[in-house]
Tab-separated table of C-alpha atoms in Angstrom:
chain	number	residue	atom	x	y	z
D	1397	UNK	CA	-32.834	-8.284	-1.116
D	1398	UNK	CA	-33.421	-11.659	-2.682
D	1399	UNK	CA	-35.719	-13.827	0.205
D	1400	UNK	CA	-36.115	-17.531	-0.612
D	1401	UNK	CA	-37.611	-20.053	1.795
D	1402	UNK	CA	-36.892	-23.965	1.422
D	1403	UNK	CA	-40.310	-25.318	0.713
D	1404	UNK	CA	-42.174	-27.454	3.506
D	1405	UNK	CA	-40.108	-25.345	6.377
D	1406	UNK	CA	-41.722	-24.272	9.657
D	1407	UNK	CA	-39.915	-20.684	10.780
D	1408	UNK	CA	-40.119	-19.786	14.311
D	1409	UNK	CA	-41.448	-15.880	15.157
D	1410	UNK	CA	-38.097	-14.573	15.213
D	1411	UNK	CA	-36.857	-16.375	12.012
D	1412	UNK	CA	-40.368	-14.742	10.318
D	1413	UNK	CA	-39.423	-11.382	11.584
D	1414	UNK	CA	-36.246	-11.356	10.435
D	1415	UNK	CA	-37.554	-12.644	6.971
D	1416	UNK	CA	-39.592	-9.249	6.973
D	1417	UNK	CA	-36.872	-7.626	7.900
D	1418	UNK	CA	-34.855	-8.937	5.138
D	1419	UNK	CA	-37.159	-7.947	2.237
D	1420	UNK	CA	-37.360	-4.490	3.541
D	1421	UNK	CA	-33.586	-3.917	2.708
D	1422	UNK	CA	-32.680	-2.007	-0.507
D	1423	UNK	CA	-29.023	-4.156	-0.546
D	1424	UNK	CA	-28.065	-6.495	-2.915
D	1425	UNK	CA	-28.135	-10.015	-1.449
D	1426	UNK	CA	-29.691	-13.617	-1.789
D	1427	UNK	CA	-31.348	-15.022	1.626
D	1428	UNK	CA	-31.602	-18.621	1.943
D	1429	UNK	CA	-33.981	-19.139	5.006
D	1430	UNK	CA	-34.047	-22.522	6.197
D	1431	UNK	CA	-31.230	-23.645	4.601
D	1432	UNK	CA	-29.865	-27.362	5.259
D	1433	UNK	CA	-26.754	-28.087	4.329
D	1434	UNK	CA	-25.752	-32.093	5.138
D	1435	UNK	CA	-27.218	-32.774	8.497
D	1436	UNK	CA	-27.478	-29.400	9.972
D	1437	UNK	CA	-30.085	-26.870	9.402
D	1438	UNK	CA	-29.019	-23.220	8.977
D	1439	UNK	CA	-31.431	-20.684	10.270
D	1440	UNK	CA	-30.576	-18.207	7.018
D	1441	UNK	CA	-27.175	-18.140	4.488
D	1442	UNK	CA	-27.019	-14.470	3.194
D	1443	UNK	CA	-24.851	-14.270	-0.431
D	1444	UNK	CA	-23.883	-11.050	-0.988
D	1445	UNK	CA	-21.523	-9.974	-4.025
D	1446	UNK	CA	-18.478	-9.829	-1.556
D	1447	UNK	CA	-18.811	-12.809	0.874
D	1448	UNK	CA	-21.090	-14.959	2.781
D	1449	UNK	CA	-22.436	-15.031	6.302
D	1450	UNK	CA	-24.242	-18.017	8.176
D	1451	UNK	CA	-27.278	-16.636	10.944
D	1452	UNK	CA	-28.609	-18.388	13.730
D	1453	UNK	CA	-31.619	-16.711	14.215
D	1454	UNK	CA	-33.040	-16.715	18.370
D	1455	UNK	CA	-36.280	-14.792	19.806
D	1456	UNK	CA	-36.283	-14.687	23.760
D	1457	UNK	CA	-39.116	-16.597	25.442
D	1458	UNK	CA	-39.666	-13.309	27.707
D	1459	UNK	CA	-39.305	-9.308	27.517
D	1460	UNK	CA	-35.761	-9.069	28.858
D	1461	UNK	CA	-34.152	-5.591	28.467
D	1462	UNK	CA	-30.674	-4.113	29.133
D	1463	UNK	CA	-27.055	-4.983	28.466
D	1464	UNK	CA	-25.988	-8.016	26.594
D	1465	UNK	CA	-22.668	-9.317	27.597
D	1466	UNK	CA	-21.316	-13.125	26.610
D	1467	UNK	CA	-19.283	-14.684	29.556
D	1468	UNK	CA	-16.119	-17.118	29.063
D	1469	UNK	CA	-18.144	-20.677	29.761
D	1470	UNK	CA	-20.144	-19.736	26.717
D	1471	UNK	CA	-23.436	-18.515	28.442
D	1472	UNK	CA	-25.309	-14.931	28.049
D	1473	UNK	CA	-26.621	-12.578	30.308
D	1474	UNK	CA	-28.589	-9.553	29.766
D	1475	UNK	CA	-27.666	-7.390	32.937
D	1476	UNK	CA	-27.819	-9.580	35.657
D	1477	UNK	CA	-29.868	-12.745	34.447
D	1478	UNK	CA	-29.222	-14.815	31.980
D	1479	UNK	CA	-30.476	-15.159	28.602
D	1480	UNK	CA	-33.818	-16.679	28.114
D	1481	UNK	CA	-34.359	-17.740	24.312
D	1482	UNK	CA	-37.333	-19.331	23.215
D	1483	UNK	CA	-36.267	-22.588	22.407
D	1484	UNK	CA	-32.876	-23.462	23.625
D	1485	UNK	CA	-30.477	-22.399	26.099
D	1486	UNK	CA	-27.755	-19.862	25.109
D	1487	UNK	CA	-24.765	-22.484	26.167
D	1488	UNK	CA	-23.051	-23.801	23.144
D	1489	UNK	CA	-24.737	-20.781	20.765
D	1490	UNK	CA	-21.229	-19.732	19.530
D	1491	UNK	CA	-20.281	-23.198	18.841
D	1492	UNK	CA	-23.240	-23.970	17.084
D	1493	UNK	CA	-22.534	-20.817	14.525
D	1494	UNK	CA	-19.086	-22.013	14.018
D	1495	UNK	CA	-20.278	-25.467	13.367
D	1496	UNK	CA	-22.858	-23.949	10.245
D	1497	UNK	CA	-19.807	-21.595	9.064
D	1498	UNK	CA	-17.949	-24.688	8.564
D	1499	UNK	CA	-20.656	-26.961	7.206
D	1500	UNK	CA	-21.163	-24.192	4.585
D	1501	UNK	CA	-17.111	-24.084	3.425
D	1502	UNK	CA	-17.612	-28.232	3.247
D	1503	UNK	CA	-19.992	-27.685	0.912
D	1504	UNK	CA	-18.315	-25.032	-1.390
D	1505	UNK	CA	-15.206	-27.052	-1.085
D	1506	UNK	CA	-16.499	-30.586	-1.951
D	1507	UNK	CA	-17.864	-28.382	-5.329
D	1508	UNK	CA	-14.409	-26.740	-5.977
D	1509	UNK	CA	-15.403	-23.475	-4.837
D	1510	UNK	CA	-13.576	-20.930	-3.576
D	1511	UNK	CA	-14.534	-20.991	0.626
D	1512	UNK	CA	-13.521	-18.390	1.530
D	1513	UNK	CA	-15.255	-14.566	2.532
D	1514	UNK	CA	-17.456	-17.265	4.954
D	1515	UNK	CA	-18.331	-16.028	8.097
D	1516	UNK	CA	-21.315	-16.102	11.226
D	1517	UNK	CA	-23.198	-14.530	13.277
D	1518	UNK	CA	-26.407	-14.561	15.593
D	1519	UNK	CA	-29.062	-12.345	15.818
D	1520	UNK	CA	-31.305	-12.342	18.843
D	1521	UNK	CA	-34.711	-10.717	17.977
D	1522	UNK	CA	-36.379	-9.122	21.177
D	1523	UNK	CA	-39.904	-8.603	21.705
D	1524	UNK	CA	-40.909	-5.026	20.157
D	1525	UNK	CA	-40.258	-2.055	22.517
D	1526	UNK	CA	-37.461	-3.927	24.524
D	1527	UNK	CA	-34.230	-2.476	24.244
D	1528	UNK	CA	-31.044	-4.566	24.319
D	1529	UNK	CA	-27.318	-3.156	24.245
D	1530	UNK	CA	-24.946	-3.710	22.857
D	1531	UNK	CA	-27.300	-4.172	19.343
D	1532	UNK	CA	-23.599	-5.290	18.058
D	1533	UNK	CA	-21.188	-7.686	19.763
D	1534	UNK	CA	-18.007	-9.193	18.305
D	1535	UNK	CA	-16.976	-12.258	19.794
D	1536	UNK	CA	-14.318	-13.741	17.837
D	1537	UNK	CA	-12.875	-12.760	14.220
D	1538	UNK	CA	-15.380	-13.302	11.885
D	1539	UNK	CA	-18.447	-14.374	14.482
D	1540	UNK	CA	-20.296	-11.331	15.525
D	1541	UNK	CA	-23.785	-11.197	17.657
D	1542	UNK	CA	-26.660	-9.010	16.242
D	1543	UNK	CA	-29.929	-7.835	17.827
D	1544	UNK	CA	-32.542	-6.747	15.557
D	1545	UNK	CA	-36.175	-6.558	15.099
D	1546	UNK	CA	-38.700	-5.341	12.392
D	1547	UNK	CA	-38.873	-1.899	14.922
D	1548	UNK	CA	-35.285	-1.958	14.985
D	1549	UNK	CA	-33.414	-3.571	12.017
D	1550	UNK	CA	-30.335	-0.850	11.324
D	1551	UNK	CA	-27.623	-3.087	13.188
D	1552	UNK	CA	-28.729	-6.109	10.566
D	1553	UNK	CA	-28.450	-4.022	7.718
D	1554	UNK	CA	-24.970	-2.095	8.344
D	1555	UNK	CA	-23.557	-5.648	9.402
D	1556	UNK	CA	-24.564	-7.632	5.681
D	1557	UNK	CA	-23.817	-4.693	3.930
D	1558	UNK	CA	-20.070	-4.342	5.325
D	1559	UNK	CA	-19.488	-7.792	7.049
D	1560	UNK	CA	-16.709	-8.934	4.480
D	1561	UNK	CA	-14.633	-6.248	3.025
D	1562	UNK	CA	-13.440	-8.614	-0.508
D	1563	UNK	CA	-14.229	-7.587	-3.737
D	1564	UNK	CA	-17.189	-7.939	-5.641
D	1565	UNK	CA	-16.455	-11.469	-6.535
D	1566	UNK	CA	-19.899	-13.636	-6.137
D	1567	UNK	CA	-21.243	-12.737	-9.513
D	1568	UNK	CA	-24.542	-14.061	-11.289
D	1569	UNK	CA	-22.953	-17.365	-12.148
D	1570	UNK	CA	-21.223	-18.184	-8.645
D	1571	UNK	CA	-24.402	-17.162	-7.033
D	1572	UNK	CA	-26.118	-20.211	-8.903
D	1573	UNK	CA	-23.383	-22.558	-8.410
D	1574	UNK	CA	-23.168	-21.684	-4.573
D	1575	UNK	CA	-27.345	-22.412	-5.142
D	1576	UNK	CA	-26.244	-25.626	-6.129
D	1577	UNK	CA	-23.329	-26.562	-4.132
D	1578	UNK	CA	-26.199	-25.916	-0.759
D	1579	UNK	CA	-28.920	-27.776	-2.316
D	1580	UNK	CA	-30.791	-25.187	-2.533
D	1581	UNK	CA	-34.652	-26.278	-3.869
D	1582	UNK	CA	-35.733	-23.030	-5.223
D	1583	UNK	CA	-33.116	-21.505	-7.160
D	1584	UNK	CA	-33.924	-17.504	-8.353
D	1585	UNK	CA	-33.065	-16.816	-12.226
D	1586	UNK	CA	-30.310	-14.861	-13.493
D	1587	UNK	CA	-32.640	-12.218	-14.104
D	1588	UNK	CA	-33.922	-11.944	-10.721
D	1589	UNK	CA	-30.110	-11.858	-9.715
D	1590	UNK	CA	-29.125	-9.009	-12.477
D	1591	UNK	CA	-32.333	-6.870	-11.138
D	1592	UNK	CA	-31.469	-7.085	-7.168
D	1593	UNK	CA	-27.992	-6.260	-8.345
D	1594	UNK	CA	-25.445	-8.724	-9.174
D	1595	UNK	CA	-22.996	-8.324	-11.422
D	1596	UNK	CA	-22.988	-10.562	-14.402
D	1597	UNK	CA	-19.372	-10.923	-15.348
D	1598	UNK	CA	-16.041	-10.642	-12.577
D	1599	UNK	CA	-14.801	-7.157	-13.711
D	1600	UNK	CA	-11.572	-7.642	-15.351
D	1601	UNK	CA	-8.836	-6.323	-13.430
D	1602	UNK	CA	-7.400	-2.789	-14.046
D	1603	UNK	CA	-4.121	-2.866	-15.629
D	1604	UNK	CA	-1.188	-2.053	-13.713
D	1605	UNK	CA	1.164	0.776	-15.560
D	1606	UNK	CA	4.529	0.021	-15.696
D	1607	UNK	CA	6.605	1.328	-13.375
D	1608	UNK	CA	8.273	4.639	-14.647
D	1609	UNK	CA	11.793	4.899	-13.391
D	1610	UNK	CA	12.790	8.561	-12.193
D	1611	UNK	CA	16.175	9.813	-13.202
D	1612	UNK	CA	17.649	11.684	-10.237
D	1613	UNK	CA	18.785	15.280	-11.412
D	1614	UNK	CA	22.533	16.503	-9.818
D	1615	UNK	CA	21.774	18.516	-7.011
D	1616	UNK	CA	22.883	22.204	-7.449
D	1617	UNK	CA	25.873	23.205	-6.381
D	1618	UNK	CA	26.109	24.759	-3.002
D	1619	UNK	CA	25.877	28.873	-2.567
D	1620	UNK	CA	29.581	29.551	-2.099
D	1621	UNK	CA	30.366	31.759	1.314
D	1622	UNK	CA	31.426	35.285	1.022
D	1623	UNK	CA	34.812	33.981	2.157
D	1624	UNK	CA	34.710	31.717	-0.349
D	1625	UNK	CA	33.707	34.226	-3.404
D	1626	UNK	CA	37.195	36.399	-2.202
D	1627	UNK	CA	39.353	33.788	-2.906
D	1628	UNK	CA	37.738	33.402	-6.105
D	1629	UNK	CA	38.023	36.704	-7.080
D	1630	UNK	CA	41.789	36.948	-6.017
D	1631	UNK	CA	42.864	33.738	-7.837
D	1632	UNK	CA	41.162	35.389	-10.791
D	1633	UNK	CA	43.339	38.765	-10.375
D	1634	UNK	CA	46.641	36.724	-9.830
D	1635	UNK	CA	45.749	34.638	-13.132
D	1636	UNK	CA	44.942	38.253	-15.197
D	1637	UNK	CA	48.432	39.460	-13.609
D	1638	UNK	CA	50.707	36.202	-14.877
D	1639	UNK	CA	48.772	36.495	-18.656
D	1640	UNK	CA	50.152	40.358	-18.232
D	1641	UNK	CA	53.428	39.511	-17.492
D	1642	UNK	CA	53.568	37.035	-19.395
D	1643	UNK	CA	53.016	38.705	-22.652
D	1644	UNK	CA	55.591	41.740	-21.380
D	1645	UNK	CA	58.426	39.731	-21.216
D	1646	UNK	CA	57.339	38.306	-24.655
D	1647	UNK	CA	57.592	41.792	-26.020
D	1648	UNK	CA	60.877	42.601	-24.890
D	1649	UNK	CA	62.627	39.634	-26.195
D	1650	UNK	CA	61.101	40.285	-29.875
D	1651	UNK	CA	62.765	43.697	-29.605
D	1652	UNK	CA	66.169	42.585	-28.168
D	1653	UNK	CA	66.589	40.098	-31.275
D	1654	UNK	CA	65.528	42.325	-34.099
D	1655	UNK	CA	67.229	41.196	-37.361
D	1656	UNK	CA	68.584	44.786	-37.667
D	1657	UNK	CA	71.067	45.332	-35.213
D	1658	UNK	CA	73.274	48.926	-34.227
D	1659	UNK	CA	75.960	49.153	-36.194
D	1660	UNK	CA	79.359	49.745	-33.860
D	1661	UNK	CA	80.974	53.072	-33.238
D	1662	UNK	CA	84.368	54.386	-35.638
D	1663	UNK	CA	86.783	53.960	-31.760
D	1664	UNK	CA	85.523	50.420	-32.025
D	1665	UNK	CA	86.754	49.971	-35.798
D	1666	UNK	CA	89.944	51.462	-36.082
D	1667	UNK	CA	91.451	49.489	-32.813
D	1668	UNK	CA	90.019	46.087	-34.807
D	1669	UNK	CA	91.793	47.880	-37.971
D	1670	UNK	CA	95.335	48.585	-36.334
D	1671	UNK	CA	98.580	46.714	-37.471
D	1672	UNK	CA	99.950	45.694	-34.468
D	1673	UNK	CA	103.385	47.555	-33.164
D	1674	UNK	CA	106.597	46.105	-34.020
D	1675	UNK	CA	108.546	44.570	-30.660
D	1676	UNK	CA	112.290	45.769	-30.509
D	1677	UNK	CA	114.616	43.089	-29.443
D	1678	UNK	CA	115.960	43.800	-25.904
D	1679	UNK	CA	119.949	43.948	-26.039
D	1680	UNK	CA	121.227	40.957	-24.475
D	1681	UNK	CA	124.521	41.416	-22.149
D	1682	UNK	CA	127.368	38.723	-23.148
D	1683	UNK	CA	129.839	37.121	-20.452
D	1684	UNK	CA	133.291	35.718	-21.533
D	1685	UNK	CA	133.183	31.837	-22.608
D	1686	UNK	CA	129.234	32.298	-22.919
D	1687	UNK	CA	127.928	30.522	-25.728
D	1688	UNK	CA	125.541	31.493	-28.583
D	1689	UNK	CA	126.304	35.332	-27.730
């Protein structure tokens, strides 16, 4: 990682420690240390290619060891006493974060940057061999607490390598404008920036395929029942019998009107051939003075 100091500052123990600490780390990152941005001075603003993060940086004026917890007035207590820093009280430490987180999206803002992927956090660095849990606190979305030392420096590292889950967005060129939109004296080159890691160009977006529309198929028709394949099979029989009938009575009425037809028998003949018999007058009896007789 990228370490640049502003030139003239005067870093507390901690704030050096942590500066070691920082150069040890194989990620990709640019740390401003002793970074003032308007009137307030930043203990160290971290770029990496997916966000930015704001550290207050606090060493404890004694060994204190055992559980860190942050109560709701604001103050901090490792077990049960509270926490001794080397320089200021812990009261108003969260407030004091939020105040350089917003300071830093002025900035950005006032240079028509994008501000956001901006958050805080503060790292307490014990004296070696102490141990204080929890090394990771979250106290409200987007302001953790870290404690880390050169001995112990994992918590530091997993937090600026995962503290903003964006994309890779801060390439070489917004790395230099953020530079400038800070103040920042002592600016690295784009080369330095290409060999800790930065990309030099946003990567162009992957195209989206069009959406391919799926044609439902017609479901299959259903298995028919055994019930069901009888009265199939019967409607088929009754349909085979009608055809057969069908085509007898055909055949019979082609034979009944056959253009050839019995000629009639010789009884039938010689009664259509018969004169008729001749009808003998019936004698008609005559009364006296009858007429016409």
């Amino acid at each position: 990682m990228l370490v640049r100091i502003r030139p003239g500052a005067e870093l507390a123990g901690a704030e050096r420690e942590l500066v070691d600490c920082l150069r040890a780390y194989p990620s990709t990152g640019l740390a401003l240390v002793d970074c003032r941005v308007g009137d307030r001075r930043l203990g160290a603003v971290i770029v990496t290619p997916r966000g930015i993060t704001v550290l207050e940086v606090k060493g404890f004026r004694r060994r204190q060891s055992g559980l860190l917890t942050a109560t709701a007035d604001g103050s901090w207590m490792i077990s049960d006493s509270p926490l001794d820093l080397d320089a200021e009280p812990s009261n108003g430490l969260t407030d004091r974060v939020e105040h350089g987180v917003h300071a830093v999206r002025v900035a950005l803002e006032q240079a028509l940057q994008d501000s956001r992927h901006v958050s805080g956090a503060v790292v307490l660095v014990p004296y070696r061999g102490v141990v204080v849990r929890p090394a990771r606190t979250s106290l409200r979305p987007g302001l953790d607490v870290l404690v880390a030392n050169t001995v112990d420096a994992h918590e530091v590292r997993v937090y600026l390598e995962g503290f903003s889950a964006g994309p890779r967005e801060w390439t070489i060129d917004r790395v230099l404008n953020t530079c400038a939109a800070l103040g920042v004296a002592e600016v690295p080159t784009r080369a330095e920036l290409a060999e800790d890691g930065f990309d030099g160009n946003r990567p162009a977006p992957k195209p989206v395929a069009p959406p391919v529309r799926k044609f439902s198929e017609p479901a299959p028709p259903p298995d028919p029942g055994r019930r069901g394949k009888l009265v199939g099979m019967a409607l088929f029989a009754a349909a085979l019998l009608g055809i057969l009938v069908v085509f007898v009575v055909v055949g019979v009425t082609l034979v009944q009107d056959s253009p050839n037809p019995r000629p009639m028998s010789d009884t039938t003949q010689t009664t259509t051939t018969r004169a008729p018999a001749a009808v003998t007058p019936r004698k008609t009896e005559c009364w006296p003075f009858q007429r016409d007789c």
